[in-house]
Each structure stands twice: as C-alpha cells, then as structure tokens.
GROMACS .gro file of C-alpha atoms in nm:
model
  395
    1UNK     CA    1  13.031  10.537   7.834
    2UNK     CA    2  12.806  10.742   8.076
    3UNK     CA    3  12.529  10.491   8.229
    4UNK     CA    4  12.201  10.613   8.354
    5UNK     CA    5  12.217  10.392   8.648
    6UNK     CA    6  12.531  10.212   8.857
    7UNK     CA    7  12.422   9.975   9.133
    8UNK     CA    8  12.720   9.876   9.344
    9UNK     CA    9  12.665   9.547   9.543
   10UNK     CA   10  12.569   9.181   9.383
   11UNK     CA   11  12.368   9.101   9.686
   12UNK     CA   12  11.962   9.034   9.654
   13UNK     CA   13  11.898   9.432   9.763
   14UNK     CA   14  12.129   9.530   9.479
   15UNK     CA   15  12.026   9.258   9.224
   16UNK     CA   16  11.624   9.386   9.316
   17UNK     CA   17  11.705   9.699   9.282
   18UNK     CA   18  11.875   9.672   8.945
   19UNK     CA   19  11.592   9.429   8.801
   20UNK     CA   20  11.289   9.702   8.892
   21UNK     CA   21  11.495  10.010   8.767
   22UNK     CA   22  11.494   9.757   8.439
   23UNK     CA   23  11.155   9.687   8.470
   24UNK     CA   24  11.047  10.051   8.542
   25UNK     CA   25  11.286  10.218   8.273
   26UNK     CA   26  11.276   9.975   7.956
   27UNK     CA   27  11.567  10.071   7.731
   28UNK     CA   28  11.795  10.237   8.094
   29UNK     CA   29  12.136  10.182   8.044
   30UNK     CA   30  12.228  10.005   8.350
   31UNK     CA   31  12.515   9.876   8.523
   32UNK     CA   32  12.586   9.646   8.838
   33UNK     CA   33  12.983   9.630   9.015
   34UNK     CA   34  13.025   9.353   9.254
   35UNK     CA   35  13.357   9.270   9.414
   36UNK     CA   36  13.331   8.892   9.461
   37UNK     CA   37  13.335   8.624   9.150
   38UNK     CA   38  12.966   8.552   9.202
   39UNK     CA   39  12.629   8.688   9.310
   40UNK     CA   40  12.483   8.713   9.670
   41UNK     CA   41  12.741   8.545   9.779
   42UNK     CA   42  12.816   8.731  10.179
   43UNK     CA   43  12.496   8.791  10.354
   44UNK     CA   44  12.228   8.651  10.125
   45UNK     CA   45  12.449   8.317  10.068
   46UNK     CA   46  12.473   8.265  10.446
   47UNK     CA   47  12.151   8.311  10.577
   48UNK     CA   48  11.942   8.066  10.703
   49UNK     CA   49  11.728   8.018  10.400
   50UNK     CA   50  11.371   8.182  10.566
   51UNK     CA   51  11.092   8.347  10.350
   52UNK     CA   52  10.985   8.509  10.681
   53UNK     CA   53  10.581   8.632  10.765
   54UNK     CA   54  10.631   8.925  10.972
   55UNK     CA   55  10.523   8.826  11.261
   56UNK     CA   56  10.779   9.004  11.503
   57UNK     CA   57  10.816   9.349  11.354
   58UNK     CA   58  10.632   9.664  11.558
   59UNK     CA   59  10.249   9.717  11.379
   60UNK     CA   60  10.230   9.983  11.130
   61UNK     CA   61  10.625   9.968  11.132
   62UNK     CA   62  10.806   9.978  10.747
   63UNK     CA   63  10.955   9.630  10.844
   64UNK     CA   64  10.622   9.475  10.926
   65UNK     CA   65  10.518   9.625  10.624
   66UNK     CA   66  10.800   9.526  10.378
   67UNK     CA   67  10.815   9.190  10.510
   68UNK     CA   68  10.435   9.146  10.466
   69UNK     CA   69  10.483   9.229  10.086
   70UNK     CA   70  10.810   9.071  10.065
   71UNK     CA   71  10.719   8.717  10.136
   72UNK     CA   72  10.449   8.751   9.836
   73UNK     CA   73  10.710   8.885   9.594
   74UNK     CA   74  10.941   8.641   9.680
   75UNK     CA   75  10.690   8.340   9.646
   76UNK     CA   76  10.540   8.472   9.322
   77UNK     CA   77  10.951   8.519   9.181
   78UNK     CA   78  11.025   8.215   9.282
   79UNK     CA   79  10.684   8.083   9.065
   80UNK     CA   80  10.743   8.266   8.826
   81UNK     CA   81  11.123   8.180   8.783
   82UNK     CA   82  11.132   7.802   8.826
   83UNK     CA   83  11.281   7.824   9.168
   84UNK     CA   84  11.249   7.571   9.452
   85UNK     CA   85  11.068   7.666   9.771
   86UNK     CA   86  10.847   7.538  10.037
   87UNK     CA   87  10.556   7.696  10.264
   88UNK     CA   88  10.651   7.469  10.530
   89UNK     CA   89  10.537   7.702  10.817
   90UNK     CA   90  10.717   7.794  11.153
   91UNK     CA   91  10.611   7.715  11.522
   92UNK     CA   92  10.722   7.961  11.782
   93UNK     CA   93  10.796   7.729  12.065
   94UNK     CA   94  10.741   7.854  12.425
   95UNK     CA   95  10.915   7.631  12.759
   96UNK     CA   96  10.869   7.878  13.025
   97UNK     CA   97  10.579   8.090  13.205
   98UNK     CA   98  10.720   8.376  13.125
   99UNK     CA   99  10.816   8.287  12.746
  100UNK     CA  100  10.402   8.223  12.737
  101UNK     CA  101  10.334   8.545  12.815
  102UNK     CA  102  10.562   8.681  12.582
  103UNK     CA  103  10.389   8.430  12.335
  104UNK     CA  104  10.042   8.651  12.415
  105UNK     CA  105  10.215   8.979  12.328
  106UNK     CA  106  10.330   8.822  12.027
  107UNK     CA  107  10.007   8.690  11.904
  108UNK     CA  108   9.821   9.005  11.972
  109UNK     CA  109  10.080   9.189  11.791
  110UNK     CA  110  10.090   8.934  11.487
  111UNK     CA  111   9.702   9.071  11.434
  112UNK     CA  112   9.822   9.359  11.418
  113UNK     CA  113  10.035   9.320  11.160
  114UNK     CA  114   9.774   9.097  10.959
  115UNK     CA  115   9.953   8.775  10.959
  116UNK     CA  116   9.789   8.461  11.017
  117UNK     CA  117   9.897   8.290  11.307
  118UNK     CA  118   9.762   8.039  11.522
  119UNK     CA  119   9.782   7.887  11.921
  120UNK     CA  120   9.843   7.557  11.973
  121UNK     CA  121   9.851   7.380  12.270
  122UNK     CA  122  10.105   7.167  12.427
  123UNK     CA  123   9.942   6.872  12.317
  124UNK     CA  124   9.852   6.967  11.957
  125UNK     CA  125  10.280   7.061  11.959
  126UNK     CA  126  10.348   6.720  12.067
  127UNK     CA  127  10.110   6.609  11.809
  128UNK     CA  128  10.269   6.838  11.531
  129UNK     CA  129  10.640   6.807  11.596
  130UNK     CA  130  10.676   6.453  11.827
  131UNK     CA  131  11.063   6.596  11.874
  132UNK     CA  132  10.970   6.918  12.017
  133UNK     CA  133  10.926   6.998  12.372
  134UNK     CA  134  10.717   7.316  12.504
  135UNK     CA  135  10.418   7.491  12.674
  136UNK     CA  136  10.226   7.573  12.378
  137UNK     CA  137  10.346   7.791  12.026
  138UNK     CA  138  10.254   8.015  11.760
  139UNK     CA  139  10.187   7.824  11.408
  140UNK     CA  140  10.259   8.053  11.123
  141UNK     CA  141  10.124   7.886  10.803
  142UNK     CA  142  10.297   8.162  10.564
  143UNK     CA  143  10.618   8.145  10.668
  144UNK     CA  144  10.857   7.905  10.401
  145UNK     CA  145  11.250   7.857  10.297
  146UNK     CA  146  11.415   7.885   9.942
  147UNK     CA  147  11.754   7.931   9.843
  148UNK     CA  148  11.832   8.270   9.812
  149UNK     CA  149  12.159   8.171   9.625
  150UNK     CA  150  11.931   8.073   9.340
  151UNK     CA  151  11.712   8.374   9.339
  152UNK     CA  152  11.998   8.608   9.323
  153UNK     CA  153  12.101   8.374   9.008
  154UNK     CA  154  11.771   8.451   8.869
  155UNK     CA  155  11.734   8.796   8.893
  156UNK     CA  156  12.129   8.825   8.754
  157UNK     CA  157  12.014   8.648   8.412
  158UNK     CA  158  11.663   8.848   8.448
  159UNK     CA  159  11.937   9.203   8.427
  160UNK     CA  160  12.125   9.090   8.154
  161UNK     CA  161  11.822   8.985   7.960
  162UNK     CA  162  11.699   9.335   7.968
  163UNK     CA  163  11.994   9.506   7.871
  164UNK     CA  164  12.184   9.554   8.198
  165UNK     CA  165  12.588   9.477   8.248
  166UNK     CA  166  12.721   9.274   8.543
  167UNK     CA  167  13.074   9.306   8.612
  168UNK     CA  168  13.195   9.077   8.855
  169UNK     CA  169  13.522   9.050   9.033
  170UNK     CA  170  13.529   9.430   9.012
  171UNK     CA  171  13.632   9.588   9.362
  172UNK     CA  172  13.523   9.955   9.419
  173UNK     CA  173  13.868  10.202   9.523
  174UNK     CA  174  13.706  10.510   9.437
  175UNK     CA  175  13.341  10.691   9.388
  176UNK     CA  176  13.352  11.115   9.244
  177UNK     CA  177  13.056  11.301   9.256
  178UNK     CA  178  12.982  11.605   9.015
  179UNK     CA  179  12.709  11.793   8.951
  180UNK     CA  180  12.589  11.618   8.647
  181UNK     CA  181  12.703  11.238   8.688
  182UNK     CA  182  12.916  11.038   8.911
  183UNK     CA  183  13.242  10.863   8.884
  184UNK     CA  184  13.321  10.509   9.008
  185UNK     CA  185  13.660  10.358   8.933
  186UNK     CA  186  13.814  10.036   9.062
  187UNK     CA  187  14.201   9.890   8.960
  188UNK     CA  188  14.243  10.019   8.629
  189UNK     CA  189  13.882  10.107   8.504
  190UNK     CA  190  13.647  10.379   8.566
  191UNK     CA  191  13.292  10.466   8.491
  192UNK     CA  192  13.060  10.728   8.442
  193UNK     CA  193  12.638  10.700   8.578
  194UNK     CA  194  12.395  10.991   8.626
  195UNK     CA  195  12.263  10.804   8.896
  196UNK     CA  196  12.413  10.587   9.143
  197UNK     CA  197  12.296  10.344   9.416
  198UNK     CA  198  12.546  10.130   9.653
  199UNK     CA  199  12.395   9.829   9.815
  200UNK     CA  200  12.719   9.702  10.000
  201UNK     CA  201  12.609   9.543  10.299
  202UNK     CA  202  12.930   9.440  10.516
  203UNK     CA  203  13.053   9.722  10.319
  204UNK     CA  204  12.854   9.989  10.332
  205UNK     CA  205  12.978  10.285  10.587
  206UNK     CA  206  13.304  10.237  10.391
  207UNK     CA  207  13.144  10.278  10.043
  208UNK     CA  208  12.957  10.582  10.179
  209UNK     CA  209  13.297  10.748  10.344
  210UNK     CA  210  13.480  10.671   9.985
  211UNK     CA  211  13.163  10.914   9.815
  212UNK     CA  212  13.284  11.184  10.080
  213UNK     CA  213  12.965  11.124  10.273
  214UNK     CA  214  12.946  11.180  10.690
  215UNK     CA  215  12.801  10.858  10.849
  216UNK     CA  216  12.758  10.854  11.225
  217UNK     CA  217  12.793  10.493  11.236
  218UNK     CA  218  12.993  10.209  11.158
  219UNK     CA  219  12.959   9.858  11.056
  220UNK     CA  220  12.994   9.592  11.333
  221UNK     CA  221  13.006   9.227  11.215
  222UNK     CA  222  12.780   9.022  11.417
  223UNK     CA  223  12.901   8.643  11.337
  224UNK     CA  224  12.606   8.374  11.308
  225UNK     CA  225  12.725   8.038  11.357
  226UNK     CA  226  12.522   7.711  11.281
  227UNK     CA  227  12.521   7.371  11.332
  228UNK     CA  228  12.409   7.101  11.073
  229UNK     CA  229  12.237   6.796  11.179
  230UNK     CA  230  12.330   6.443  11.024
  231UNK     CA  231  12.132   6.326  10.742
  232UNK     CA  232  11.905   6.073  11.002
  233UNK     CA  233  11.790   6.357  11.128
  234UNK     CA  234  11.590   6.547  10.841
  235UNK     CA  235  11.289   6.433  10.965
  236UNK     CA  236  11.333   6.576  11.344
  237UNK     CA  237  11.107   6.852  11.233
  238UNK     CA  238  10.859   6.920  11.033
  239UNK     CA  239  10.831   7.308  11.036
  240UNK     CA  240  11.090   7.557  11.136
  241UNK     CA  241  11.130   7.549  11.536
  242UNK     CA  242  11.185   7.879  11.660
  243UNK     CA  243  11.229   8.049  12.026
  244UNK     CA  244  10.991   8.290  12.131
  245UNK     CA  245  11.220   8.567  12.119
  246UNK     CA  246  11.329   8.808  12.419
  247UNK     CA  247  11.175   9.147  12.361
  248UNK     CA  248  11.485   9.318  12.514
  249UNK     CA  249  11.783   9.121  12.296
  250UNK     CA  250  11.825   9.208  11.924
  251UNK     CA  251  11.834   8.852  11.763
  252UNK     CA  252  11.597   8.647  11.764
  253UNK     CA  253  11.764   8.308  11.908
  254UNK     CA  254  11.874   7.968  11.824
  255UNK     CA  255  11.647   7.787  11.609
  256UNK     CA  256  11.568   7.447  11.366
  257UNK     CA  257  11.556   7.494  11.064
  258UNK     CA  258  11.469   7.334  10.745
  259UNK     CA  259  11.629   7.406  10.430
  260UNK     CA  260  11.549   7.372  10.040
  261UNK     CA  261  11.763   7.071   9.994
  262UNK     CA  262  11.645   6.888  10.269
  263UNK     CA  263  11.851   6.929  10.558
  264UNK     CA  264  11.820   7.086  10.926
  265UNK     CA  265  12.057   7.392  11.056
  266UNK     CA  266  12.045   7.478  11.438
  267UNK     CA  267  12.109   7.821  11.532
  268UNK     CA  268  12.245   8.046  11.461
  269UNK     CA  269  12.402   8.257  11.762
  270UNK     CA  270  12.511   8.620  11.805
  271UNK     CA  271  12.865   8.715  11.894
  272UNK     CA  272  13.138   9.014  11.767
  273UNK     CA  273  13.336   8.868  11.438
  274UNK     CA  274  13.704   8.955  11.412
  275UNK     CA  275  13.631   8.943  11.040
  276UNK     CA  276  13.368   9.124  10.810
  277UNK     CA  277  13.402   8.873  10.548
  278UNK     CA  278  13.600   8.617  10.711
  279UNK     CA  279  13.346   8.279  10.752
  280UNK     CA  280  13.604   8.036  10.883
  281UNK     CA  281  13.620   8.011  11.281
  282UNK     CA  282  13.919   8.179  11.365
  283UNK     CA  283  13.894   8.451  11.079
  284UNK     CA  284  14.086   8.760  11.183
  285UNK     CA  285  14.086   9.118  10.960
  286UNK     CA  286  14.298   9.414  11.137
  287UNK     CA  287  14.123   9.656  10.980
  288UNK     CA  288  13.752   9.546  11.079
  289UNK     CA  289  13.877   9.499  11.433
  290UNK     CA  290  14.024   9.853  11.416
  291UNK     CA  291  13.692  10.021  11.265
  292UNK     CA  292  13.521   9.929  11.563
  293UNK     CA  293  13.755   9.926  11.853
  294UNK     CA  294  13.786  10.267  11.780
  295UNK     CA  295  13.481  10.364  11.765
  296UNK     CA  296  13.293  10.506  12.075
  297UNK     CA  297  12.924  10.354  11.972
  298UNK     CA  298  13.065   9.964  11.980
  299UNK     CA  299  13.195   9.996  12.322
  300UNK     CA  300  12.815  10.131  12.442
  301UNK     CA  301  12.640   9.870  12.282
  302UNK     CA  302  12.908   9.629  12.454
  303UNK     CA  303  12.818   9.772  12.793
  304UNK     CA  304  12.480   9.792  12.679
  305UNK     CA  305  12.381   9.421  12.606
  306UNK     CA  306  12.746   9.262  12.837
  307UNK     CA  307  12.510   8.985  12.991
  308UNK     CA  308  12.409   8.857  12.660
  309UNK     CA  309  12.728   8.950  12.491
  310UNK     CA  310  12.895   8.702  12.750
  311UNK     CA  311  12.618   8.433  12.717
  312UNK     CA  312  12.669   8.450  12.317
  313UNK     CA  313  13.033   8.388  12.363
  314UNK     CA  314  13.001   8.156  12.613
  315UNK     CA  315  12.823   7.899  12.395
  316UNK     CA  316  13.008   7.975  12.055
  317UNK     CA  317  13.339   7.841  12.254
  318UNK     CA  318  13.180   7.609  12.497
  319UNK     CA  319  12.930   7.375  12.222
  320UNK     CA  320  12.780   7.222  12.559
  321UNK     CA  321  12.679   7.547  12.610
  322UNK     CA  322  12.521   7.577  12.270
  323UNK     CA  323  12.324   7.249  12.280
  324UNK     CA  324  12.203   7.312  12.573
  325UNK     CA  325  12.008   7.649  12.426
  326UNK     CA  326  11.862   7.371  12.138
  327UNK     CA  327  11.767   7.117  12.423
  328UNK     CA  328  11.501   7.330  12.561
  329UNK     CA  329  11.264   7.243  12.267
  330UNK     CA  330  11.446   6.947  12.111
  331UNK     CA  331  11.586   6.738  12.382
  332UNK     CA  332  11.640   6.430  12.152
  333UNK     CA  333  11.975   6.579  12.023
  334UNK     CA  334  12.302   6.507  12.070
  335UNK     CA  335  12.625   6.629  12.113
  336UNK     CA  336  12.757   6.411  11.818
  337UNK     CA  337  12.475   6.565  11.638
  338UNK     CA  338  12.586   6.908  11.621
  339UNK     CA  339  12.844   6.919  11.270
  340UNK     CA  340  13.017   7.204  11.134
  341UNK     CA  341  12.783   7.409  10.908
  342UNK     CA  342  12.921   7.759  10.753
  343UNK     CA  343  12.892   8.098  10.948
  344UNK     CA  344  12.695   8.362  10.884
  345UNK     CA  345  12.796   8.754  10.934
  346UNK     CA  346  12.524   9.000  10.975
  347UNK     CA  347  12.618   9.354  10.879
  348UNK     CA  348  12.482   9.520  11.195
  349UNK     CA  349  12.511   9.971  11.188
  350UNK     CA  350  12.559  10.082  11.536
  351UNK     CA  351  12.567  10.469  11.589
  352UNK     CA  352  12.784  10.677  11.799
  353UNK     CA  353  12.585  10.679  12.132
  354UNK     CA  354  12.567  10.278  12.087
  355UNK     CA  355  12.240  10.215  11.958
  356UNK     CA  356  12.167   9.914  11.765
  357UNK     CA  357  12.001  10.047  11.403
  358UNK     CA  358  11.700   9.814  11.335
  359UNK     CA  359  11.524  10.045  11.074
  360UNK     CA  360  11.612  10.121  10.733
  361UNK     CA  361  11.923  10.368  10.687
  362UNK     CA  362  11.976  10.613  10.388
  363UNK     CA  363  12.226  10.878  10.276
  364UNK     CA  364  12.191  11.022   9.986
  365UNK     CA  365  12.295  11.351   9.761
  366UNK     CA  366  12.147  11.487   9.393
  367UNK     CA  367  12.319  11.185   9.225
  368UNK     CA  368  12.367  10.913   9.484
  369UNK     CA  369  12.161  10.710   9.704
  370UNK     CA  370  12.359  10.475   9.988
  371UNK     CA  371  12.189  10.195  10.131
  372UNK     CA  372  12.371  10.216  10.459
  373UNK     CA  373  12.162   9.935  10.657
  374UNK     CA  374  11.923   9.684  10.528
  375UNK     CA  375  11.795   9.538  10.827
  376UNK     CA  376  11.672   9.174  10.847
  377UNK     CA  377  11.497   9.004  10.642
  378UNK     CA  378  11.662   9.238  10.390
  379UNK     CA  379  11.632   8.876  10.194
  380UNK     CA  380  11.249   8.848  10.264
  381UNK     CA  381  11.155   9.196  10.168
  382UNK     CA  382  11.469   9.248   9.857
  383UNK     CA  383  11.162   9.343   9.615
  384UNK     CA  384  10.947   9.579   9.825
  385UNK     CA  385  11.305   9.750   9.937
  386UNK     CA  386  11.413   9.782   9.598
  387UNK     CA  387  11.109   9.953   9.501
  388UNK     CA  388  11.155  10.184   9.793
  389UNK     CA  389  11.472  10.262   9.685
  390UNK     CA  390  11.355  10.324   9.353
  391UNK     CA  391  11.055  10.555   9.456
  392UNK     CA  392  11.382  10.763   9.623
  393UNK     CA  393  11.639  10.768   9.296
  394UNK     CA  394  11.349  10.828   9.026
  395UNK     CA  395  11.131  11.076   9.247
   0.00000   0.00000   0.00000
C-alpha cells in the first residue's frame, strides 16, 4: 500500500504531528512506526511533567514563541480530552545578590515575551511557600503540570479515530528515497509514503544518516536524574520551586516539582549518559559511547562547559553533593528524603565545532522532512511544532 504520509517516532512531536496532518487532510492515508511497545514512552515519559510559560526563552525567539502557544494548546487538549492537569504556577527562587540581578534580567525579559509574571518579596515567599528559603522570586501564574504519558495516549486514539495506523513495536533498519515516494522497511516489512516525516528524538542523527542525509552533528545523551520525596512531604510546596537559572549553563537547574498524581520530584541534574535509552544508573550502550567519543564536537563542548561538567558529576555520584544544590531554597530536607525516582535522557544535538543546538533543527529533501532536534519544551510546544512541521511538508 503506498501511504500519503509516514511519521516515524511515537513521541508527543510525532503523535502532534500525525493528529494535525489528520486534522488538516480529512480522508490522508496516514501511518505512524514506533519502535517501543507503547507511546511517548523515552523523552516525553521521563520528563518532569511541566506545561511551561516561556518565561526564559530570548524575545521574539521561535521558542518563546512556540512555548507561548504551546502551553494554550496543551491546556485546551487536555480540556478538551478529559485529561488531568493543574495551573499550579512556578516561583523562580533567588538566594544570592547576584542570582537577584539575574532575577531583573529575567523579569524584564519575561515582558518581553508577554508572559505574566510577578515579584515577590522575601516575605510574601515566606508567606507563599513556608518551606522555601530566598531573596525574593518570580511568580508565574501560567505555568502548570500534566502527564504527558496520558496526552500522548490521547492523541494515539485521536489518529486511529480518524483513519490513521499505529504500528508499534516496529524498529526502523532502513529508509529509500525515490523521486516519487519513499521506502521504509523494518525486520521483515516494508512500506511505501509520498511523504515522510521522522520525529526520533534520541534517535534522530541516526534516522537521518539511514535516509542518506549529511548531518553535522550528533546526538549526545544528557542523563536527568531525580529524586522523589516521601509521601509526608507532598505538601512541602505549593508551586513548582525553581532556580533562577545561570545565563551561561544550558539547563536550567535543580528544581521541586509537583506532579499530576500528587507527588514532589527534585531535580533533575545534567551529566553525559553512557546510554541513549538506558534509564537505570549504571546503563552502558557501546555504540552511544562510540558515536560521541568519536566525534570532534563532544570533546569541545566538554572543554567548553568542564567546570560545570565536573560539578554535574560531582553531585550525581556524591548525593550530599546533590542535596546540598536543593538546600539553598528548601533547607527542611533531608538526606533520607531523597528516594530513587526514574532518569530522564535529554536528546541534546551538538555540532562539529562543539556548540550546544538550542533552536529547532531540520533536514529535509522533496519527500522527507527530519526533525533532527526538538529542543525543550518540545512537550510544551508538541502542537505549535507540529504545525510548523506541517506548514514545511504540505507547503
């Protein structure tokens, strides 16, 4: 059978971008490979849960843009669809002088970017959040948490009810391009599309190599590790607790936060996995290691960023290390309250000369587009990005 669309990738970019083509072209043949037995189950199933505001992203900038829309979208899905969330807000939390003035720049910057944010003083924080510790903080009203696991459910029965095929468990070995259609085949089956779009996420640079494309970067796993706090302490917050981030590091820091189910996760952290897909602690893939090591652009951005690389590692063997990074807004926990929680992997495309790609990245030919880096919050803005991505395989 010859498709008019393939989407490659079960994550919530891929599922959006399936559900819109639906939407857009009533009646499109349509069909969606995902390797795994389930949907959204690598980066969107290990994320921290956050329908962000974007308050962080440069004005003007795509990001700031897409997330704007994004958290909307999201909200009015999850309306729409039944699912759980909560517009619990976020306080940016700053314990330093110079974290204050950071907290400035931010504020004038959240304007900017038209989202509503507010100061509060030390002792309107105290008065807010009794557990939290700081100079003063940013309250964003807009920003909430859902389970993105659920909404990637949703939008896999929303493609099927229109038409659209999901085959899971279906690993990609090989993708042909000809002039009027392309070929995708995994272990035993093959398929025909006149259009093709690969969302792969941890995947991706490989995906785009297997079409015969040149991509001058690779994927390097950046492993997210959280904590979970015992069930007596759901109530230390009562908004998400964030660090006003460092302008010059690419994450944005350990922070509180509540999730859908009730619950509080600290962190999560930033170091090098050994693993693209491996959650457990000491996960360990040959060939992920290998994809890197060898290439020239990891070993820049290692020399690059070494002082934070070494910090990072520092507190993701020594969990001192790590609680002491929470206690400088919540100094009411515990060592005994830090339990294990699941890891996170972020799919982070470095380029050859080392630089860290925080933007959007697309290669594409006649009959394929790649989504080669989704950047976060890729969960946030799934709907807006899949309509970008649409406005680029229809136009």
């Amino acid at each position: 059978m010859l498709y008019d669309y393939c989407v490659i990738g079960g994550g919530i970019v891929g599922l959006a971008t399936a559900m819109r083509l639906l939407q857009s072209r009533p009646g499109c043949s349509l069909l969606l490979l995902e390797k795994e037995d389930g949907l959204g189950l690598h980066q969107t199933g290990h994320n921290s849960g956050v329908i962000h505001a974007g308050i962080y992203y440069p004005p003007g900038s795509l990001k700031a843009e897409l997330c704007r829309k994004g958290a909307q979208a999201t909200k009015e899905f999850c309306a729409e669809n039944g699912i759980a969330f909560d517009t619990c807000g976020k306080l940016l939390v700053a314990t330093t002088a110079l974290e204050m003035k950071r907290m400035d720049a931010l504020l004038e910057r959240s304007r900017h970017n038209a989202v509503d944010v507010h100061r509060v003083s030390a002792d309107a924080l105290r008065e807010r959040e009794p557990n939290i510790t700081g100079l003063g903080a940013l309250f964003v009203p807009s920003t909430g948490i859902v389970d993105y696991g659920e909404v990637c459910r949703a939008m896999g029965r929303l493609i099927q009810s229109a038409g659209g095929e999901i085959r899971l468990g279906t690993e990609v070995r090989a993708i042909k391009e000809a002039p009027n259609d392309v070929t995708i085949s995994a272990a035993g089956e093959s398929w025909r599309a006149r259009k093709l779009i690969v969302c792969a996420g941890l995947q991706s640079d490989r995906l785009a190599m297997m079409a015969g494309l040149t991509v001058d970067h690779r994927i390097v796993p950046f492993r997210g590790e959280y904590y979970k706090l015992p069930a007596s302490k759901n109530r230390v917050v009562n908004h998400l607790i964030y660090p006003i981030p460092d302008p010059d590091l690419p994450f944005l820091g350990i922070h509180l936060t509540r999730m859908i189910d009730g619950s509080v996760t600290v962190g999560p952290n930033a170091v090098i996995g050994f693993a693209r897909e491996g959650y457990p602690r000491l996960s360990v893939a040959p060939r992920d290691v290998l994809d890197y090591a060898f290439f020239p652009g990891f070993w820049r951005t290692v020399l690059r960023n070494r002082s934070s690389a070494v910090s990072e590692l520092r507190n993701s063997l020594w969990k001192r290390g790590y609680l002491k990074e929470c206690r400088k807004y919540c100094p009411g926990l515990e060592l005994s309250d830090l339990l294990p929680h699941e890891a996170g992997i972020r799919a982070q495309a470095v380029k050859r000369d080392g630089t860290l790609v925080h933007d959007f990245l697309f290669t594409s030919t006649d009959r394929m587009l790649h989504v080669c880096n989704a950047p976060s919050p890729a969960a946030t803005s799934a709907i807006p990005i899949a309509d970008m991505i649409l406005e680029r395989i229809l136009g």
